[in-house]
Amino acid sequence: MIEFTPQGLYCPAGNFYIDPWKPVEKAIITHAHSDHARWGHQYYLSHHFTKPLLQLRLGNNNYHSVGWNEPIRMNDVKISLHPAGHIIGSSQIRLELKGEVWVVSGDYKIENDGISGEFEPVPCNTFITESTFGLPIYNWKPQPEIFANIQNWIRLNRSAGKASVLIAYSLGKAQRLLKALKEVCDTILVHGAVWNAHQALVSAGIPGFSTADLPVLEKVTPETPKKKLMGSVVIAPSGAESSPWIKRFSPYSIGICSGWMQVRGNVRRKNADAGFALSDHADWNGLLKTVKDTGAEKIFVTHGFQAVFSRYLIEKGIAAAEVKTEFGMEDESEIPVES
Ligand SMILES: [Zn+2]
Ligand SMILES: [Zn+2]
């Protein structure tokens, strides 16, 4: 039902693509990260919550949106979106044709973060899964434990008179942090990129992003007084940790929030003071559990450690194959130089 073409995942029966990387006529978009939601399509279909984020990223286009579990048809193909739990609006795409079902996962995480919708395994014949963290070393701690660690780190920095600069992807991760830090912070300073993503969510009226749910957010500008910067809690995107932008918070401590921080060497490599393995993707066990829960007879493995993960599935007696795509790793910040 799906072909792997140079433009992306293509469904000939419905004449549409899913997350294509080249401009096409009709695109169904799993979520608003830039390696999945690209510029130049004539028609975009996504979840309602993804639409304002596409607007932010790509400007005006021919956008259409649906809710989860609201089937529509393109030619003979029945299409429905189901929560992927990855970021706000992220969806798995279910396709049904003549009794056969395929599901494209996009990026997903199975732990409910309270803002992205709760992941549901969708029964299917063929499942196309990501494998960003498809190595057995990647196993996440429960989020309350990670958030408690971050909160303690902030308290320690405060008592040492330092600002706490958290590096987190501006769409998804940053919002999880905002919610989790309300207990320890009345005000959080944010980098412009985090500010813009946040404003898009607020003005779209997406539930959970009203001011009552979150600490007060302030955008850092050249005019922000030094007094406010001292000892503050800051959220900034990847790259800010090694740019002059961060110097204004001196003295400060840097904490990077990314699945790659599970590997200690990566914390050192990024020159961070602390690493928190907080991810928006399924870990090794999450990937395996999902593959089993779908009941699929055939698994295609896309971006990440697709060779390792597909080989493991084959050893376990599950028909699997790796697929080359142009999906990247932008949402966890660029570390995978695993050798
Ligand atoms: Zn993503
Ligand atoms: Zn991805």
Short mmCIF file of C-alpha atoms and ligand atoms in Angstrom, two decimals:
data_model
loop_
_atom_site.label_atom_id
_atom_site.label_comp_id
_atom_site.label_asym_id
_atom_site.label_seq_id
_atom_site.Cartn_x
_atom_site.Cartn_y
_atom_site.Cartn_z
CA MET A 1 0.00 0.00 0.00
CA ILE A 2 3.03 2.23 0.52
CA GLU A 3 5.99 2.54 -1.79
CA PHE A 4 9.35 3.97 -0.81
CA THR A 5 10.10 6.53 -3.52
CA PRO A 6 12.76 9.25 -3.95
CA GLN A 7 10.11 11.82 -2.88
CA GLY A 8 9.09 9.91 0.23
CA LEU A 9 6.53 7.35 1.42
CA TYR A 10 3.92 7.15 -1.34
CA CYS A 11 0.47 5.58 -1.41
CA PRO A 12 -0.41 5.00 -5.09
CA ALA A 13 -4.02 3.94 -4.40
CA GLY A 14 -4.74 7.24 -2.65
CA ASN A 15 -2.22 9.31 -4.62
CA PHE A 16 -0.67 10.99 -1.56
CA TYR A 17 2.62 11.01 0.34
CA ILE A 18 3.34 10.84 4.05
CA ASP A 19 5.99 13.33 5.31
CA PRO A 20 7.57 13.67 1.82
CA TRP A 21 10.99 15.32 1.63
CA LYS A 22 10.49 16.67 -1.91
CA PRO A 23 7.60 18.95 -2.99
CA VAL A 24 4.52 16.89 -3.96
CA GLU A 25 0.86 17.44 -4.74
CA LYS A 26 -0.68 15.90 -1.62
CA ALA A 27 1.10 15.41 1.69
CA ILE A 28 -0.12 13.97 4.97
CA ILE A 29 2.08 15.31 7.76
CA THR A 30 2.66 13.32 10.97
CA HIS A 31 4.01 16.26 12.99
CA ALA A 32 5.52 19.73 12.74
CA HIS A 33 9.24 18.96 13.18
CA SER A 34 11.12 20.22 10.15
CA ASP A 35 12.44 16.85 8.95
CA HIS A 36 8.84 15.62 8.60
CA ALA A 37 7.02 18.82 7.67
CA ARG A 38 8.70 20.30 4.64
CA TRP A 39 8.09 23.20 2.36
CA GLY A 40 6.51 23.16 -1.11
CA HIS A 41 3.54 20.77 -1.11
CA GLN A 42 0.31 21.82 -2.80
CA TYR A 43 -1.90 20.29 -0.12
CA TYR A 44 -1.19 19.50 3.54
CA LEU A 45 -3.27 17.30 5.81
CA SER A 46 -2.44 17.02 9.51
CA HIS A 47 -4.00 16.93 12.95
CA HIS A 48 -5.79 20.15 14.07
CA PHE A 49 -3.02 20.93 16.60
CA THR A 50 -0.28 20.52 14.00
CA LYS A 51 -1.80 23.09 11.67
CA PRO A 52 -0.84 26.27 13.61
CA LEU A 53 2.69 24.88 13.99
CA LEU A 54 2.95 24.30 10.23
CA GLN A 55 1.74 27.84 9.74
CA LEU A 56 4.53 29.07 12.05
CA ARG A 57 7.18 27.01 10.28
CA LEU A 58 6.13 27.18 6.65
CA GLY A 59 3.88 30.24 6.36
CA ASN A 60 0.64 30.21 4.39
CA ASN A 61 -0.20 27.03 2.51
CA ASN A 62 -3.20 24.93 1.61
CA TYR A 63 -3.68 23.36 5.07
CA HIS A 64 -6.38 20.90 6.04
CA SER A 65 -6.75 19.22 9.39
CA VAL A 66 -8.68 16.46 11.14
CA GLY A 67 -8.98 15.15 14.69
CA TRP A 68 -7.74 11.76 15.90
CA ASN A 69 -9.89 8.81 14.87
CA GLU A 70 -11.88 10.77 12.29
CA PRO A 71 -11.57 8.75 9.09
CA ILE A 72 -11.49 10.46 5.71
CA ARG A 73 -11.06 8.98 2.24
CA MET A 74 -8.69 9.64 -0.62
CA ASN A 75 -9.86 7.55 -3.56
CA ASP A 76 -10.40 4.08 -2.07
CA VAL A 77 -8.06 4.52 0.88
CA LYS A 78 -9.54 5.11 4.31
CA ILE A 79 -7.20 7.36 6.30
CA SER A 80 -7.22 8.13 10.00
CA LEU A 81 -4.83 9.82 12.43
CA HIS A 82 -4.00 8.43 15.87
CA PRO A 83 -1.98 9.99 18.70
CA ALA A 84 1.77 9.36 18.50
CA GLY A 85 2.62 11.00 21.86
CA HIS A 86 5.74 12.67 20.40
CA ILE A 87 4.87 16.40 20.39
CA ILE A 88 1.68 18.45 20.25
CA GLY A 89 -0.45 17.19 17.37
CA SER A 90 1.88 14.34 16.43
CA SER A 91 0.02 11.50 14.77
CA GLN A 92 0.42 8.02 13.41
CA ILE A 93 -1.22 7.59 10.02
CA ARG A 94 -3.46 4.55 9.54
CA LEU A 95 -4.31 3.49 5.98
CA GLU A 96 -6.89 0.88 5.09
CA LEU A 97 -7.57 -0.56 1.66
CA LYS A 98 -9.64 -3.67 0.94
CA GLY A 99 -9.26 -5.00 4.47
CA GLU A 100 -5.50 -4.45 4.63
CA VAL A 101 -4.09 -1.98 7.17
CA TRP A 102 -0.77 -0.14 7.21
CA VAL A 103 0.33 2.28 9.92
CA VAL A 104 3.09 4.90 9.62
CA SER A 105 4.33 5.87 13.07
CA GLY A 106 6.12 9.14 12.34
CA ASP A 107 8.09 9.85 15.52
CA TYR A 108 6.53 8.52 18.70
CA LYS A 109 6.91 8.04 22.42
CA ILE A 110 4.77 5.76 24.49
CA GLU A 111 5.05 7.52 27.86
CA ASN A 112 2.23 10.05 28.24
CA ASP A 113 3.75 13.51 28.67
CA GLY A 114 0.41 15.17 29.37
CA ILE A 115 0.58 17.54 26.39
CA SER A 116 1.06 15.47 23.23
CA GLY A 117 -1.90 13.09 23.52
CA GLU A 118 -1.48 9.54 24.76
CA PHE A 119 0.13 7.12 22.31
CA GLU A 120 -2.12 4.30 21.18
CA PRO A 121 -0.83 1.17 19.46
CA VAL A 122 -2.86 0.74 16.27
CA PRO A 123 -3.40 -2.86 15.13
CA CYS A 124 -2.18 -3.37 11.56
CA ASN A 125 -0.72 -5.78 9.02
CA THR A 126 2.31 -3.62 8.27
CA PHE A 127 3.90 -1.12 10.63
CA ILE A 128 6.45 1.49 9.56
CA THR A 129 8.34 2.50 12.68
CA GLU A 130 11.05 5.02 13.48
CA SER A 131 14.13 3.83 15.39
CA THR A 132 15.81 7.03 16.63
CA PHE A 133 16.84 5.29 19.87
CA GLY A 134 16.83 1.73 18.54
CA LEU A 135 19.80 0.51 20.58
CA PRO A 136 19.44 -1.47 23.82
CA ILE A 137 21.45 1.13 25.79
CA TYR A 138 18.60 3.62 25.45
CA ASN A 139 16.15 3.04 28.27
CA TRP A 140 14.50 6.05 29.83
CA LYS A 141 13.85 6.64 33.50
CA PRO A 142 10.24 7.50 34.32
CA GLN A 143 9.65 11.21 33.68
CA PRO A 144 8.81 12.15 37.31
CA GLU A 145 12.29 10.95 38.25
CA ILE A 146 13.96 12.97 35.48
CA PHE A 147 11.97 16.09 36.39
CA ALA A 148 12.88 15.67 40.08
CA ASN A 149 16.55 15.52 39.04
CA ILE A 150 16.18 18.71 37.02
CA GLN A 151 14.43 20.47 39.90
CA ASN A 152 17.20 19.45 42.31
CA TRP A 153 19.83 20.67 39.89
CA ILE A 154 18.07 24.05 39.74
CA ARG A 155 18.01 24.25 43.55
CA LEU A 156 21.73 23.47 43.71
CA ASN A 157 22.53 26.11 41.11
CA ARG A 158 20.44 28.64 42.99
CA SER A 159 22.26 28.04 46.23
CA ALA A 160 25.54 28.50 44.34
CA GLY A 161 24.24 31.77 42.90
CA LYS A 162 24.16 30.42 39.33
CA ALA A 163 21.60 30.62 36.55
CA SER A 164 20.27 27.28 35.26
CA VAL A 165 20.27 27.16 31.47
CA LEU A 166 18.32 24.18 30.15
CA ILE A 167 18.94 23.26 26.52
CA ALA A 168 15.81 21.72 25.06
CA TYR A 169 14.24 21.49 21.64
CA SER A 170 11.87 24.45 21.27
CA LEU A 171 8.89 22.45 20.03
CA GLY A 172 7.86 19.67 22.37
CA LYS A 173 10.64 19.33 24.92
CA ALA A 174 10.51 22.99 25.98
CA GLN A 175 6.78 22.76 26.71
CA ARG A 176 7.25 19.63 28.82
CA LEU A 177 9.86 21.45 30.87
CA LEU A 178 7.68 24.52 31.34
CA LYS A 179 4.96 22.38 32.86
CA ALA A 180 7.35 20.39 35.02
CA LEU A 181 9.15 23.44 36.41
CA LYS A 182 6.10 25.31 37.63
CA GLU A 183 6.71 23.84 41.09
CA VAL A 184 10.17 25.40 41.39
CA CYS A 185 9.89 28.55 39.27
CA ASP A 186 7.44 31.44 39.13
CA THR A 187 9.15 32.89 36.09
CA ILE A 188 11.12 31.22 33.32
CA LEU A 189 13.23 33.11 30.82
CA VAL A 190 13.17 31.76 27.29
CA HIS A 191 15.17 32.18 24.10
CA GLY A 192 13.32 33.74 21.13
CA ALA A 193 12.90 30.36 19.38
CA VAL A 194 11.14 28.88 22.41
CA TRP A 195 9.09 32.04 22.77
CA ASN A 196 7.86 31.86 19.15
CA ALA A 197 6.86 28.19 19.35
CA HIS A 198 5.07 28.90 22.59
CA GLN A 199 3.16 31.89 21.24
CA ALA A 200 1.95 29.78 18.30
CA LEU A 201 0.53 27.20 20.73
CA VAL A 202 -1.10 29.82 22.95
CA SER A 203 -2.68 31.77 20.11
CA ALA A 204 -4.01 28.54 18.56
CA GLY A 205 -5.84 27.94 21.85
CA ILE A 206 -4.30 24.49 22.28
CA PRO A 207 -5.44 23.08 25.64
CA GLY A 208 -2.90 23.08 28.47
CA PHE A 209 -1.15 26.24 27.33
CA SER A 210 -3.14 28.86 29.14
CA THR A 211 -1.19 31.04 31.56
CA ALA A 212 -2.83 29.32 34.56
CA ASP A 213 -1.11 26.03 33.68
CA LEU A 214 2.40 27.38 33.35
CA PRO A 215 5.01 29.60 35.00
CA VAL A 216 5.27 33.17 33.71
CA LEU A 217 7.29 33.20 30.51
CA GLU A 218 9.62 36.04 29.59
CA LYS A 219 11.54 36.37 26.37
CA VAL A 220 15.21 37.23 26.80
CA THR A 221 16.10 40.41 24.90
CA PRO A 222 19.16 42.69 24.90
CA GLU A 223 17.14 44.94 27.25
CA THR A 224 16.47 42.27 29.88
CA PRO A 225 18.11 43.73 33.03
CA LYS A 226 21.13 41.91 34.44
CA LYS A 227 19.35 41.63 37.78
CA LYS A 228 16.71 39.44 36.17
CA LEU A 229 19.26 37.22 34.43
CA MET A 230 21.25 36.47 37.58
CA GLY A 231 20.31 33.09 39.07
CA SER A 232 17.43 32.70 36.61
CA VAL A 233 16.01 29.55 35.04
CA VAL A 234 16.31 29.63 31.26
CA ILE A 235 15.15 27.42 28.39
CA ALA A 236 17.06 27.71 25.12
CA PRO A 237 17.39 25.56 22.00
CA SER A 238 20.37 23.44 21.07
CA GLY A 239 23.27 25.56 19.84
CA ALA A 240 22.67 28.32 22.41
CA GLU A 241 25.03 26.54 24.81
CA SER A 242 28.01 27.30 22.59
CA SER A 243 26.96 30.78 21.39
CA PRO A 244 27.75 34.22 22.85
CA TRP A 245 24.04 34.52 23.69
CA ILE A 246 24.52 32.46 26.84
CA LYS A 247 27.28 34.66 28.31
CA ARG A 248 24.77 37.19 29.65
CA PHE A 249 23.66 34.69 32.33
CA SER A 250 27.12 34.39 33.92
CA PRO A 251 27.64 32.67 36.28
CA TYR A 252 25.57 29.79 34.89
CA SER A 253 25.32 26.05 34.63
CA ILE A 254 24.22 24.23 31.44
CA GLY A 255 21.88 21.23 31.51
CA ILE A 256 21.09 19.49 28.23
CA CYS A 257 17.77 17.65 27.92
CA SER A 258 18.00 14.99 25.23
CA GLY A 259 17.84 11.23 24.90
CA TRP A 260 21.51 11.27 23.82
CA MET A 261 22.43 12.34 27.35
CA GLN A 262 21.86 8.72 28.40
CA VAL A 263 25.46 8.22 27.24
CA ARG A 264 27.83 9.93 29.63
CA GLY A 265 30.43 10.68 26.95
CA ASN A 266 27.88 12.85 25.19
CA VAL A 267 27.45 15.09 28.25
CA ARG A 268 31.20 15.71 28.17
CA ARG A 269 31.28 16.07 24.41
CA LYS A 270 28.66 18.84 24.55
CA ASN A 271 30.55 20.62 27.36
CA ALA A 272 27.45 20.46 29.53
CA ASP A 273 27.46 20.63 33.31
CA ALA A 274 24.57 18.19 33.45
CA GLY A 275 22.72 15.93 31.04
CA PHE A 276 19.13 14.79 31.45
CA ALA A 277 17.98 11.88 29.27
CA LEU A 278 14.57 13.35 28.57
CA SER A 279 13.37 12.29 25.15
CA ASP A 280 10.34 12.72 22.92
CA HIS A 281 10.98 9.31 21.35
CA ALA A 282 10.33 5.74 22.39
CA ASP A 283 13.32 4.01 23.98
CA TRP A 284 14.51 0.50 23.01
CA ASN A 285 11.86 -1.27 25.08
CA GLY A 286 9.19 1.17 23.93
CA LEU A 287 9.98 0.40 20.28
CA LEU A 288 9.86 -3.36 20.90
CA LYS A 289 6.65 -3.19 22.89
CA THR A 290 4.98 -1.11 20.19
CA VAL A 291 6.02 -3.45 17.39
CA LYS A 292 4.48 -6.34 19.34
CA ASP A 293 1.35 -4.39 20.33
CA THR A 294 0.49 -3.57 16.71
CA GLY A 295 0.42 -7.30 15.91
CA ALA A 296 1.93 -6.46 12.51
CA GLU A 297 3.30 -9.31 10.35
CA LYS A 298 5.72 -6.99 8.64
CA ILE A 299 7.80 -4.12 10.02
CA PHE A 300 9.66 -1.46 8.07
CA VAL A 301 12.20 0.47 10.11
CA THR A 302 13.03 4.06 9.20
CA HIS A 303 15.38 6.71 10.59
CA GLY A 304 17.68 6.04 13.52
CA PHE A 305 19.41 2.76 14.23
CA GLN A 306 17.37 0.98 11.57
CA ALA A 307 20.03 -1.65 10.77
CA VAL A 308 20.41 -2.76 14.39
CA PHE A 309 16.72 -2.64 15.19
CA SER A 310 15.54 -4.48 12.06
CA ARG A 311 18.22 -7.15 12.52
CA TYR A 312 17.08 -7.67 16.11
CA LEU A 313 13.46 -8.07 15.02
CA ILE A 314 14.45 -10.63 12.38
CA GLU A 315 16.36 -12.61 15.03
CA LYS A 316 13.17 -12.62 17.10
CA GLY A 317 11.28 -14.09 14.15
CA ILE A 318 9.53 -10.86 13.06
CA ALA A 319 9.69 -10.04 9.35
CA ALA A 320 11.48 -6.67 9.22
CA ALA A 321 13.39 -4.55 6.75
CA GLU A 322 15.21 -1.27 7.01
CA VAL A 323 14.23 1.65 4.82
CA LYS A 324 16.34 4.64 3.93
CA THR A 325 14.52 7.94 4.41
CA GLU A 326 15.53 11.56 4.73
CA PHE A 327 14.06 11.95 8.19
CA GLY A 328 16.63 13.37 10.55
CA MET A 329 17.27 13.77 14.22
CA GLU A 330 16.65 17.48 14.60
CA ASP A 331 14.26 17.15 17.50
CA GLU A 332 16.79 15.57 19.87
CA SER A 333 19.68 17.81 18.80
CA GLU A 334 22.42 16.41 16.66
CA ILE A 335 24.55 13.85 18.46
CA PRO A 336 24.36 10.40 16.87
CA VAL A 337 27.98 9.78 15.97
CA GLU A 338 27.74 6.33 17.54
CA SER A 339 30.40 4.04 16.08
ZN ZN B 1 9.98 14.65 15.52
ZN ZN B 2 11.83 12.17 13.00
#
